[in-house]
PDB file of C-alpha atoms in Angstrom:
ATOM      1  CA  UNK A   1      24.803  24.342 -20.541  1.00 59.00           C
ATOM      2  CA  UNK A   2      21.715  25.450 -22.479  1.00 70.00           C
ATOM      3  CA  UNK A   3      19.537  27.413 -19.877  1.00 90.00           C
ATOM      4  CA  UNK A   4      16.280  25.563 -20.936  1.00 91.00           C
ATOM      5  CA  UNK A   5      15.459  22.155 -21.663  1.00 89.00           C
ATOM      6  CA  UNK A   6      12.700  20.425 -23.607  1.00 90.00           C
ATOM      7  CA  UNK A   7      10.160  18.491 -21.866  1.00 87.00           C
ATOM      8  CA  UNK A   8       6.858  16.033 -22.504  1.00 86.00           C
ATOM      9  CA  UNK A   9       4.364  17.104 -20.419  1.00 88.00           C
ATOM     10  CA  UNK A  10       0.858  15.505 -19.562  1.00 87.00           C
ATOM     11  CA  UNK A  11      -1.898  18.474 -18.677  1.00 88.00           C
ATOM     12  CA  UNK A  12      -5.559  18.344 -17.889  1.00 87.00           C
ATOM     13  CA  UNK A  13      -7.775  20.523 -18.624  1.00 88.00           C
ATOM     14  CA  UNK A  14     -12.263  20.704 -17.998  1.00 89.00           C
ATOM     15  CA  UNK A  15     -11.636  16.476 -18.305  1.00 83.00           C
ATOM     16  CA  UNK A  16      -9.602  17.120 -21.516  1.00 85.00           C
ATOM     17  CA  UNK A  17      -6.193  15.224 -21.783  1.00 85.00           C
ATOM     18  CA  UNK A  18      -3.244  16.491 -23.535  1.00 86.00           C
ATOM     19  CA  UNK A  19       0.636  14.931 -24.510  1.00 88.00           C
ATOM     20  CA  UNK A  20       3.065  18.079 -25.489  1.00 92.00           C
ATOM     21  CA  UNK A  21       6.591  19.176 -25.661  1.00 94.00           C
ATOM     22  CA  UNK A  22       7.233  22.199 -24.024  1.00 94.00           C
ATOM     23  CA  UNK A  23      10.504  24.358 -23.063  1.00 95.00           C
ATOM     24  CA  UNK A  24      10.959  24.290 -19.263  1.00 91.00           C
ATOM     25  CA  UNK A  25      13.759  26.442 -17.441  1.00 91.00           C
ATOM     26  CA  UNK A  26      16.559  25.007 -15.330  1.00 86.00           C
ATOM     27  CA  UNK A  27      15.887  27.693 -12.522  1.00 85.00           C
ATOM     28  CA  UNK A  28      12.242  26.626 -12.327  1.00 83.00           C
ATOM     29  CA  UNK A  29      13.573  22.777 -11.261  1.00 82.00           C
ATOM     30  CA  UNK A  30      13.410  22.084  -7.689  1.00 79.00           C
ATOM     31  CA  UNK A  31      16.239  22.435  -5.558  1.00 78.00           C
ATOM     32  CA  UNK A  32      18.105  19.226  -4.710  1.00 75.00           C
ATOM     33  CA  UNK A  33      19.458  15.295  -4.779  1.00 77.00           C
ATOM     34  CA  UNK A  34      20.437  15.210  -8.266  1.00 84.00           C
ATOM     35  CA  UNK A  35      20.207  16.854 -12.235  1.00 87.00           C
ATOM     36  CA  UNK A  36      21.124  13.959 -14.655  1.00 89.00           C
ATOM     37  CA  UNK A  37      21.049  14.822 -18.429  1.00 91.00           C
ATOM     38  CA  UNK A  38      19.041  12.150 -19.540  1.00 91.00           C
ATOM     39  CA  UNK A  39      20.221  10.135 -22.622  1.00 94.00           C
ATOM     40  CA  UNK A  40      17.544   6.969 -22.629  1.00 93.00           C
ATOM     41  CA  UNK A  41      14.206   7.155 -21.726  1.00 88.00           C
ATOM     42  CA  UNK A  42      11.356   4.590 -21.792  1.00 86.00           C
ATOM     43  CA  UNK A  43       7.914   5.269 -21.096  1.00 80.00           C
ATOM     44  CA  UNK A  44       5.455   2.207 -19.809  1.00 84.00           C
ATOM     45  CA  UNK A  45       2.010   1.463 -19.644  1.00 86.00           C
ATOM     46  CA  UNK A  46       1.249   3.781 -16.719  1.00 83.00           C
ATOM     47  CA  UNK A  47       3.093   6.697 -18.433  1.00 82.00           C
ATOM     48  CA  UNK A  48       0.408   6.239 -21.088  1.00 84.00           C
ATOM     49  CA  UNK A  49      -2.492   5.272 -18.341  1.00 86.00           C
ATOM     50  CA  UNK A  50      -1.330   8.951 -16.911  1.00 80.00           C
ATOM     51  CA  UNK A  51      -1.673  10.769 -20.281  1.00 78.00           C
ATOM     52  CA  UNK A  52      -4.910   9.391 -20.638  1.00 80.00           C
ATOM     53  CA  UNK A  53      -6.475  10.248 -17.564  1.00 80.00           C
ATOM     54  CA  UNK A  54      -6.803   7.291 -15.951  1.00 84.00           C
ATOM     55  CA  UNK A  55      -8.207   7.617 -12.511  1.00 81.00           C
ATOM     56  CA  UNK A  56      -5.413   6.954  -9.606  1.00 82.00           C
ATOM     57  CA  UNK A  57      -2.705   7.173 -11.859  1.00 84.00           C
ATOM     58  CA  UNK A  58      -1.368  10.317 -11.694  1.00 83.00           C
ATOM     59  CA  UNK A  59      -1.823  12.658  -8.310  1.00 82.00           C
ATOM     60  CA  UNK A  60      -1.506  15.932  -9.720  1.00 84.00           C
ATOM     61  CA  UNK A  61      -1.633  17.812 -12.685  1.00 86.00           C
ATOM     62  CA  UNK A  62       0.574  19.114 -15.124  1.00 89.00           C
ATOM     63  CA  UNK A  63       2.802  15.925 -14.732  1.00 84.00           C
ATOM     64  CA  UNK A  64       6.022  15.294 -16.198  1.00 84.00           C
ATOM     65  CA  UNK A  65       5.435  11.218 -17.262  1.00 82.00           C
ATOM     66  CA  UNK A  66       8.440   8.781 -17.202  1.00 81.00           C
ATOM     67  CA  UNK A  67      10.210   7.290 -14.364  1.00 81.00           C
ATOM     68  CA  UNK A  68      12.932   5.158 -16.011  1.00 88.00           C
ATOM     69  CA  UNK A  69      15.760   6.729 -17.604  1.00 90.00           C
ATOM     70  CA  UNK A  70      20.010   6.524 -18.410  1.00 95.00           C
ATOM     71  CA  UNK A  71      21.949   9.604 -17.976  1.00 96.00           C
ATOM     72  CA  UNK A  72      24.943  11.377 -16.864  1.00 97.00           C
ATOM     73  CA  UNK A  73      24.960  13.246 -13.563  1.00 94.00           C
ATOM     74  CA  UNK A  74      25.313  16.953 -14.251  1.00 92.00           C
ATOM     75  CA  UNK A  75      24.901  18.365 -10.728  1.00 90.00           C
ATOM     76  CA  UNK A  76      24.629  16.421  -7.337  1.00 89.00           C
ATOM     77  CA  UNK A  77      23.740  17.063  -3.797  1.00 85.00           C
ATOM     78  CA  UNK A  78      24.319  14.029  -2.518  1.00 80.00           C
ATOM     79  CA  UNK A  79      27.636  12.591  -1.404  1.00 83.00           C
ATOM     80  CA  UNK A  80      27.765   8.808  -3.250  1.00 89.00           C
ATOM     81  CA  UNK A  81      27.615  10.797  -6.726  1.00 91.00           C
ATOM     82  CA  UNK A  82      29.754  13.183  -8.517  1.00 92.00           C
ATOM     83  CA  UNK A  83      29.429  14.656 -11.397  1.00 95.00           C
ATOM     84  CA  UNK A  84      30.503  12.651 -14.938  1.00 96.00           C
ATOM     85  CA  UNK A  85      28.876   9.707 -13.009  1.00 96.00           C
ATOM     86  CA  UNK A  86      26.936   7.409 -15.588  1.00 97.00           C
ATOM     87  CA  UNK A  87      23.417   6.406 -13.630  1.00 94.00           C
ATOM     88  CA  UNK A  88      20.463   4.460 -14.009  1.00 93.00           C
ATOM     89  CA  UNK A  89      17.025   5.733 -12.621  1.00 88.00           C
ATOM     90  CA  UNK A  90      13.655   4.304 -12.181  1.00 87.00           C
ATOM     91  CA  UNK A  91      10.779   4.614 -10.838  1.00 75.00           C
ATOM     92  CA  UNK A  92      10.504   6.258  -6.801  1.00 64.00           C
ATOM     93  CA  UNK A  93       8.335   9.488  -8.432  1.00 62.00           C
ATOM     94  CA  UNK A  94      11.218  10.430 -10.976  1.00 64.00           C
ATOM     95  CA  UNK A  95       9.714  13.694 -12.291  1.00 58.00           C
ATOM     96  CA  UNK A  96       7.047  14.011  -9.820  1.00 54.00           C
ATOM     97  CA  UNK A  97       8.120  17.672  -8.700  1.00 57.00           C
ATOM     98  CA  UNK A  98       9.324  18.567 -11.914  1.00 56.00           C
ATOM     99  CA  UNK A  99       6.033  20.133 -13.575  1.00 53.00           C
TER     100      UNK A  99
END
C-alpha cells in the first residue's frame, strides 16, 4: 500500500476559506477503530457550509469534510470487522481527527 494518500482539506486562515487537495501520510492518521480505503464519497450541504466558513459548522480547523462514504476495510481494531470487509460509513464525525 502506497505510504501516502490524497486528501480534500478545508483550512482557515485571517477569516479566509480555502478547498484543496493535499498528500497526507498514513503514519500521521490516528491510531485506532478502523482504515477503510474509500471508494464512494458524497459530500452534503454542511460539507460545503464547512468550506465556507459557516459559523457552528465545523469545530476546528484544518478539517477533513465528508462523513458519508463506501469502502473496503484495510485495517481494523475492532472485533465485528476484518479486513476485505465491504462497509458503509456516515456521519458520527467521520474524519474529524483526521486533519
Amino acid at each position: 500500500m502506497s505510504k501516502t494518500f490524497k486528501a480534500l482539506e478545508a483550512s482557515e486562515e485571517n477569516g479566509r476559506f480555502n478547498l484543496s487537495v493535499i498528500e497526507k501520510k498514513f503514519e500521521d492518521l490516528p491510531e485506532g477503530d478502523l482504515l477503510i480505503k474509500v471508494e464512494y464519497s458524497s459530500l452534503n450541504y454542511k460539507d460545503a457550509m464547512s468550506a465556507s466558513g459557516i459559523p457552528g459548522v465545523t469545530r476546528n480547523y484544518p478539517h477533513t469534510p465528508g462523513i458519508d462514504a463506501t469502502g473496503e476495510i484495510v485495517e481494523s481494531e475492532v472485533g465485528d470487522f476484518k479486513e476485505g470487509d465491504k462497509v458503509i460509513v456516515t456521519g458520527y464525525d467521520l474524519g474529524m481527527n483526521t486533519s
